[in-house]
Amino acid sequence: MAANGSTGSATEPPGLETQWREIDSLNQQQLRAGDSWYLLDKRWFDRWKEFVHTGDQNSTSYPGKIDNTPLYEDLDSYHLKERLSENEDFILVPAEAWHKLLSWYDMMKDQPPLERKVVDLPSTVKVEVYPVEIYLCLSSNLESTVPASFSRADKIHAIHQKIRQHFDVSETAESRLWMRSTDSSLERLRNLNMTVLDSCLSSGMTVIMEIRNADGTWPTTRPQIMRNSADEDSYRGLPGVCGLTNLGNTCFMNSALQCLSNTPPLTEYFLRNSYLEELNFSNPLGMKGEIAEAYADVIKQMWSGRHYSVVPRAFKTKVGHFASQFLGYQQHDSQELLSFLLDGLHEDLNRVKKKEYIELRDADGRPDQEVAEEAWRNHLRRNDSVIVDTFHGLFKSTLVCPECNKVSVTFDPFCYLSVPLPVSKERVMEVFYVSLDPTAKPTQYRLIVPKAGRVSDLCAALSQATDVPPNQMAVADVFNHRFYRIYQADESLSCILDRDDIFVYQLSSGCVDQDGEEVVMAVYMRERSHYRDYGSGSNSYGTSLFGHPLLMSVPRAQCTREDLYQLLLKRLARYVRPLDPSEEVEEEEEEDDEEELYKAQTNGVSDDEGEEDSEEAGPSKKEEETQESNQAEEQNNCQSEASPSSEGEERAEEEESSSEPDRGSSTEEGQSACGSTDTNSQDATDGDQSAGAEPSGKEDEDEDEEDEEEAASCAQANKRLPGRRRYTERRKKALFTIQAVNSNGTTERGMGEADGSFSFSSQPYVAIDWDPDMKKKYYNENEAEKYIKHQSMDVPHQQTTVQLQECIELFTTVETLEEENPWYCPTCKKHQLATKKLDLWSLPEVLIIHLKRFSYTKYSREKLDTIVEFPLRDLDFSGFLLKKTVNSTEPPCRYDLIAVSNHYGGLRDGHYTSYARNKDNGQWYYFDDSKVTYAREEQIVTSAAYLLFYQRQDKIRQPTVPPPAPSSTRPENHVSSQTLDGVDGASSCVSMETD
């Protein structure tokens, strides 16, 4: 570049004709983006042309030194005048022509050369006469700005260097640039290789440099911290020993981040700022460098030694922005997050800026070594990053067609190994057995059943322990005091989850058919509210379920309210106290109207609760009228006090009239009461009965005899003793009422037939409705909830224990492809269920092993709590690698554990934590969100281990910091306590594994 001013060392110019020919030839060059051209005053150039055309070097037209004074607004700032026109005020010459003229004629003292760049605008290529004039400053002092001019073709990196030079910012200080427009809006200038034109910088804008704080945060986005600023600034802990705040069910993310944070090669890569030079902003598969930058921010904060705990809110927001499945605060799977993060970091840091198309080739009988090397070269041609360097290995995939025996061999890269766990063919289930004996408490059994078995297998296993035939068992899932599901014998056990409360009920007989003599009835317990539910559009009482439901087989002939009442009373005898005779008698006898004396009877028993209760639970008027018409046709109008209900009387009379045994028409005390079942028209009933109804209930009377005097005396007695009639009806109180309901126990159904029996077209559900006062007095809730444990529950549940090597062997076992994922055979020209075998060929520096604890099929979902015993040191893969060591320069196959991600809980809820070994002092720590504690090596192997991180031994460095003393402790706020996200965090998410 030419000197700024006269050099006093102009060279001897060539002949005038040669000068013209050379300069004119150079001026014919085409404009190319990025080239430099120079402004030259038009008058000086015209004088020069006249001079060279005269052919006399001693002519008075000699132009002298290059002088651009007419182009400047003033000679102090040398600011270019506005609205200058090409070929009128100036001409443009290419850089080579300018340097020739400068060497021949020199330049006026102190005048700067007017160099301008050629820019490629959307519609044309032109020389940029007027550059972009912006202001530069630091975020720490926004008032102190300096002006600077840059071409639209300049890179942002040039602005970055200009600010460093002017404000004396160290080259080692990590910084980032912000662009502020006139409306004060800020925007990040992420890509330093982008041009000023592409970044939309224009004159008048300000570029601000922000320098990262010592604690890893940025001044403009300092996150919320666990302690106050003074404590944070003074805290100097061991780098990396830092918690991560749970933002609400984000323990899955925290666990994965802690494991990656304690992966030495990756963390050191970010702490050295190596990522800044490799950010790939043009990769369409990446996230424009934003995921890499967000991850770098978290790592730098965690390893600054200034924080007890970091709040990864900005990182969580970025993850949700680029992966919508992680939006919100639901539960997710740490392996899913890890997979996304490793892929995102790889694409953001991919050194391959433009991926080429590569056609993959099959082995076709070539040696494995040759095919593997070719596959790895092809992989690196499209994928080259720190993630590939650290985590990628190669395995061999062999497919064999079952029809033509075509063998296809390919070598594919992997980032982690997802190894299956050996699955037991048996399953342990816990059930509650409810016996027919009403005095027996439910018994809890622990049974071993086939994992792929059916409900009948469960009944068979329970039969061996109870000696009850399997066909006399009904299996149901009880949830929220109701039957969530009643299982059929041929249903698969896979639809029953371990968390389900399974009850097995003994039935009085087996093989109950829908149209058979017996019906399996589901019985719910309900409590009536004291108040009517007028808001629901009706005036009925609200009800709520309580206690355990029942399943019982009932003869269809006994599906009347009275018979069911007696059956249920016996079945509930263990925790329902019966009425004593003394409790049946009222202390006071009141004289009431006859309509009050004979109140509506609820479900066939006299009800003391009053008219409103009778309206709610008793028969409708239509039913009562039907009963009245039936009663008028019967022979009896006098009944015993021992008969508990008028509907029972009706059934007894029907049975008597059909020559069936008498069901309660006799009286032990010899007393008789005459009455009618019509509670709405007492006078008419009495009249009818007096006129023609035959008395019954006494064995010595002739059924065909009509005694008008006795009938009249009965009617007269009814009129003389109204209080006695009310007293007689109220002596038999009902503990509860019975109502046909739907399967949820919420909607009441029709009351059944006119004769008082229930009619069922499907699975019958009835509810036992309790008045709150009666329930409190006669129902023993404490006793109802009691159960006993069978001795099988005392046998400790033996967790399955397997070795990690067994899981890896299972990973390399030959398997047949599923129907949903067939292989297209190039020989057969169709999809085939080929056999597939995976073998390890080469392993990475850091090997991630994913234990597939979550099992998902179209029939079942479960989590395996198998204990996988994995070594902390010297995990030897030499026996699993197909590629054998060729020479001593190849890396060994031994690995040491550096981190573990744990999952506690089940499918619906759970909690993630992690163990990790600090790279600086070699000490193991337990990370539970924001809490961090020391960990002993014997604590690390648990049934919760989910992700294992191993590092090759030859890459592990010796600790640079002495390990802490065993007696030392962390601050109180780092005391670990395990919690469940579903309880402590925001309401859940789960998605578990590829959930």
Short mmCIF file of C-alpha atoms in Angstrom, two decimals, residues 399-626:
data_model
loop_
_atom_site.label_atom_id
_atom_site.label_comp_id
_atom_site.label_asym_id
_atom_site.label_seq_id
_atom_site.Cartn_x
_atom_site.Cartn_y
_atom_site.Cartn_z
CA LEU A 399 -27.40 -57.96 6.96
CA VAL A 400 -28.26 -61.39 5.54
CA CYS A 401 -31.28 -61.96 3.32
CA PRO A 402 -33.29 -64.99 4.52
CA GLU A 403 -34.33 -65.84 0.96
CA CYS A 404 -31.26 -65.46 -1.27
CA ASN A 405 -28.59 -65.29 1.48
CA LYS A 406 -27.30 -61.99 0.11
CA VAL A 407 -24.80 -60.54 2.61
CA SER A 408 -24.60 -56.75 2.92
CA VAL A 409 -21.78 -55.25 4.98
CA THR A 410 -21.54 -51.56 5.82
CA PHE A 411 -19.53 -49.57 8.36
CA ASP A 412 -21.46 -46.83 10.12
CA PRO A 413 -20.36 -44.18 12.62
CA PHE A 414 -21.94 -43.94 16.05
CA CYS A 415 -21.92 -41.30 18.78
CA TYR A 416 -23.05 -43.54 21.67
CA LEU A 417 -23.91 -47.20 22.21
CA SER A 418 -27.51 -48.01 23.16
CA VAL A 419 -27.18 -51.45 24.70
CA PRO A 420 -30.18 -53.58 25.75
CA LEU A 421 -30.56 -55.11 29.18
CA PRO A 422 -31.20 -58.85 29.49
CA VAL A 423 -34.93 -59.14 30.08
CA SER A 424 -36.27 -61.80 32.44
CA LYS A 425 -39.08 -64.02 31.15
CA GLU A 426 -40.75 -63.81 34.55
CA ARG A 427 -42.33 -60.95 36.37
CA VAL A 428 -43.09 -60.18 39.99
CA MET A 429 -46.58 -58.86 40.64
CA GLU A 430 -48.22 -57.76 43.87
CA VAL A 431 -51.97 -58.20 44.25
CA PHE A 432 -54.63 -57.91 46.97
CA TYR A 433 -56.79 -61.00 47.35
CA VAL A 434 -60.36 -60.48 48.65
CA SER A 435 -61.90 -63.67 49.99
CA LEU A 436 -65.58 -64.62 50.07
CA ASP A 437 -65.31 -64.83 53.85
CA PRO A 438 -66.72 -61.47 55.00
CA THR A 439 -64.68 -61.60 58.21
CA ALA A 440 -61.36 -62.05 56.40
CA LYS A 441 -59.23 -59.02 55.66
CA PRO A 442 -57.79 -58.58 52.15
CA THR A 443 -54.42 -60.29 51.81
CA GLN A 444 -51.50 -58.94 49.83
CA TYR A 445 -49.56 -61.55 47.83
CA ARG A 446 -46.35 -61.34 45.83
CA LEU A 447 -46.55 -63.64 42.81
CA ILE A 448 -44.18 -64.71 40.07
CA VAL A 449 -45.92 -64.84 36.70
CA PRO A 450 -44.81 -65.14 33.06
CA LYS A 451 -43.95 -61.70 31.66
CA ALA A 452 -45.71 -62.58 28.42
CA GLY A 453 -48.55 -64.35 30.24
CA ARG A 454 -52.23 -63.61 30.56
CA VAL A 455 -54.58 -62.76 33.39
CA SER A 456 -55.42 -66.46 33.68
CA ASP A 457 -51.74 -67.10 34.55
CA LEU A 458 -52.01 -64.58 37.38
CA CYS A 459 -55.09 -66.37 38.70
CA ALA A 460 -53.32 -69.72 38.43
CA ALA A 461 -50.35 -68.44 40.46
CA LEU A 462 -52.68 -67.02 43.11
CA SER A 463 -54.65 -70.28 43.14
CA GLN A 464 -51.55 -72.17 44.27
CA ALA A 465 -51.27 -69.88 47.27
CA THR A 466 -54.97 -69.79 48.20
CA ASP A 467 -56.32 -73.18 47.02
CA VAL A 468 -59.15 -71.31 45.33
CA PRO A 469 -59.88 -72.44 41.74
CA PRO A 470 -58.71 -69.87 39.16
CA ASN A 471 -62.14 -69.81 37.52
CA GLN A 472 -63.58 -68.41 40.76
CA MET A 473 -61.40 -65.29 40.58
CA ALA A 474 -62.09 -61.89 39.08
CA VAL A 475 -59.16 -59.49 38.49
CA ALA A 476 -59.62 -55.73 38.50
CA ASP A 477 -57.55 -52.53 38.56
CA VAL A 478 -58.79 -50.27 41.35
CA PHE A 479 -58.13 -46.57 41.04
CA ASN A 480 -59.68 -43.68 42.94
CA HIS A 481 -62.24 -45.93 44.74
CA ARG A 482 -63.62 -47.32 41.48
CA PHE A 483 -62.84 -50.06 38.99
CA TYR A 484 -60.53 -48.56 36.40
CA ARG A 485 -60.68 -51.83 34.50
CA ILE A 486 -62.05 -55.33 35.01
CA TYR A 487 -59.88 -57.83 33.17
CA GLN A 488 -60.91 -60.85 31.17
CA ALA A 489 -58.99 -64.11 31.67
CA ASP A 490 -57.45 -64.03 28.18
CA GLU A 491 -56.08 -60.48 28.41
CA SER A 492 -52.31 -59.97 28.39
CA LEU A 493 -50.52 -59.16 31.64
CA SER A 494 -48.51 -56.53 29.76
CA CYS A 495 -51.47 -54.17 30.07
CA ILE A 496 -51.06 -54.26 33.87
CA LEU A 497 -48.35 -51.89 35.10
CA ASP A 498 -46.35 -52.33 38.27
CA ARG A 499 -47.84 -49.20 39.78
CA ASP A 500 -51.44 -50.42 39.32
CA ASP A 501 -53.44 -51.52 42.38
CA ILE A 502 -54.65 -54.96 41.37
CA PHE A 503 -57.42 -56.65 43.38
CA VAL A 504 -58.42 -60.29 42.87
CA TYR A 505 -61.89 -61.17 44.15
CA GLN A 506 -63.10 -64.64 44.99
CA LEU A 507 -66.45 -65.44 43.40
CA SER A 508 -68.99 -67.90 44.74
CA SER A 509 -68.93 -69.88 41.49
CA GLY A 510 -66.84 -70.00 38.37
CA CYS A 511 -67.52 -69.43 34.69
CA VAL A 512 -70.15 -66.75 35.20
CA ASP A 513 -71.81 -66.06 31.84
CA GLN A 514 -73.52 -62.86 30.89
CA ASP A 515 -76.83 -64.64 30.33
CA GLY A 516 -76.28 -67.31 32.98
CA GLU A 517 -77.92 -67.87 36.35
CA GLU A 518 -75.39 -65.64 38.12
CA VAL A 519 -74.08 -62.18 37.42
CA VAL A 520 -70.78 -60.56 38.55
CA MET A 521 -71.77 -57.31 40.17
CA ALA A 522 -69.45 -54.36 40.81
CA VAL A 523 -70.27 -52.56 44.05
CA TYR A 524 -69.12 -49.03 44.89
CA MET A 525 -69.28 -47.21 48.21
CA ARG A 526 -70.68 -43.69 48.04
CA GLU A 527 -71.37 -41.00 50.61
CA ARG A 528 -74.24 -38.61 50.07
CA SER A 529 -73.79 -34.93 50.65
CA HIS A 530 -75.92 -33.15 53.26
CA TYR A 531 -77.06 -30.71 50.59
CA ARG A 532 -78.71 -31.03 47.22
CA ASP A 533 -76.73 -30.24 44.07
CA TYR A 534 -78.98 -27.65 42.48
CA GLY A 535 -76.17 -26.28 40.33
CA SER A 536 -76.07 -29.40 38.16
CA GLY A 537 -79.57 -28.82 36.85
CA SER A 538 -81.22 -31.27 39.24
CA ASN A 539 -82.19 -31.33 42.89
CA SER A 540 -80.46 -34.63 43.68
CA TYR A 541 -77.86 -35.07 46.36
CA GLY A 542 -74.15 -34.96 45.43
CA THR A 543 -72.17 -38.12 46.09
CA SER A 544 -68.49 -39.02 46.50
CA LEU A 545 -66.84 -42.42 46.32
CA PHE A 546 -64.86 -43.84 49.21
CA GLY A 547 -63.32 -47.11 50.34
CA HIS A 548 -62.58 -50.19 48.27
CA PRO A 549 -65.12 -51.45 45.72
CA LEU A 550 -66.28 -55.06 45.60
CA LEU A 551 -66.84 -57.68 42.93
CA MET A 552 -69.30 -60.40 43.84
CA SER A 553 -71.31 -63.02 41.98
CA VAL A 554 -75.06 -62.79 42.67
CA PRO A 555 -77.81 -65.12 41.45
CA ARG A 556 -80.04 -63.27 39.03
CA ALA A 557 -83.05 -64.34 41.06
CA GLN A 558 -81.66 -62.36 44.03
CA CYS A 559 -81.05 -59.11 42.15
CA THR A 560 -83.83 -57.37 44.06
CA ARG A 561 -83.12 -54.44 46.32
CA GLU A 562 -84.15 -56.34 49.42
CA ASP A 563 -82.07 -59.40 48.61
CA LEU A 564 -79.07 -57.29 47.65
CA TYR A 565 -79.43 -55.32 50.86
CA GLN A 566 -79.22 -58.50 52.91
CA LEU A 567 -76.34 -59.91 50.82
CA LEU A 568 -74.33 -56.71 51.07
CA LEU A 569 -75.02 -56.41 54.78
CA LYS A 570 -73.43 -59.82 55.28
CA ARG A 571 -70.52 -59.03 52.95
CA LEU A 572 -69.71 -55.82 54.84
CA ALA A 573 -70.05 -57.39 58.27
CA ARG A 574 -66.34 -56.95 59.13
CA TYR A 575 -66.46 -53.18 59.13
CA VAL A 576 -70.19 -52.30 59.13
CA ARG A 577 -71.92 -52.54 62.51
CA PRO A 578 -75.51 -53.87 62.25
CA LEU A 579 -78.47 -52.22 63.90
CA ASP A 580 -79.29 -53.35 67.42
CA PRO A 581 -82.97 -53.90 68.36
CA SER A 582 -82.69 -51.02 70.80
CA GLU A 583 -81.49 -48.74 68.03
CA GLU A 584 -84.48 -49.63 65.89
CA VAL A 585 -87.00 -48.17 68.37
CA GLU A 586 -87.70 -44.46 68.49
CA GLU A 587 -87.94 -42.89 71.92
CA GLU A 588 -90.85 -40.63 70.98
CA GLU A 589 -94.05 -41.45 69.13
CA GLU A 590 -95.53 -38.59 67.18
CA GLU A 591 -99.04 -38.13 65.85
CA ASP A 592 -98.64 -37.30 62.15
CA ASP A 593 -100.83 -37.09 59.15
CA GLU A 594 -101.34 -40.38 57.45
CA GLU A 595 -99.29 -39.25 54.46
CA GLU A 596 -96.41 -38.53 56.85
CA LEU A 597 -96.88 -41.87 58.58
CA TYR A 598 -96.28 -43.84 55.39
CA LYS A 599 -93.34 -42.10 53.78
CA ALA A 600 -91.75 -43.20 50.53
CA GLN A 601 -89.64 -46.22 51.14
CA THR A 602 -86.07 -46.04 49.82
CA ASN A 603 -84.87 -49.13 48.01
CA GLY A 604 -87.43 -51.25 49.80
CA VAL A 605 -86.80 -50.21 53.43
CA SER A 606 -88.53 -47.64 55.66
CA ASP A 607 -86.54 -44.43 55.64
CA ASP A 608 -86.25 -42.15 58.68
CA GLU A 609 -84.53 -39.38 56.80
CA GLY A 610 -87.66 -37.47 55.85
CA GLU A 611 -89.54 -36.73 52.71
CA GLU A 612 -86.62 -35.21 50.80
CA ASP A 613 -84.45 -38.28 51.25
CA SER A 614 -87.31 -40.45 50.15
CA GLU A 615 -87.71 -38.41 47.02
CA GLU A 616 -84.04 -38.73 46.18
CA ALA A 617 -83.42 -42.37 46.85
CA GLY A 618 -86.81 -44.08 46.86
CA PRO A 619 -89.02 -45.31 44.04
CA SER A 620 -90.62 -42.80 41.75
CA LYS A 621 -94.35 -42.11 41.82
CA LYS A 622 -94.74 -44.06 38.63
CA GLU A 623 -93.15 -47.07 40.28
CA GLU A 624 -95.33 -46.65 43.36
CA GLU A 625 -98.46 -46.60 41.24
CA THR A 626 -97.31 -49.79 39.57
#
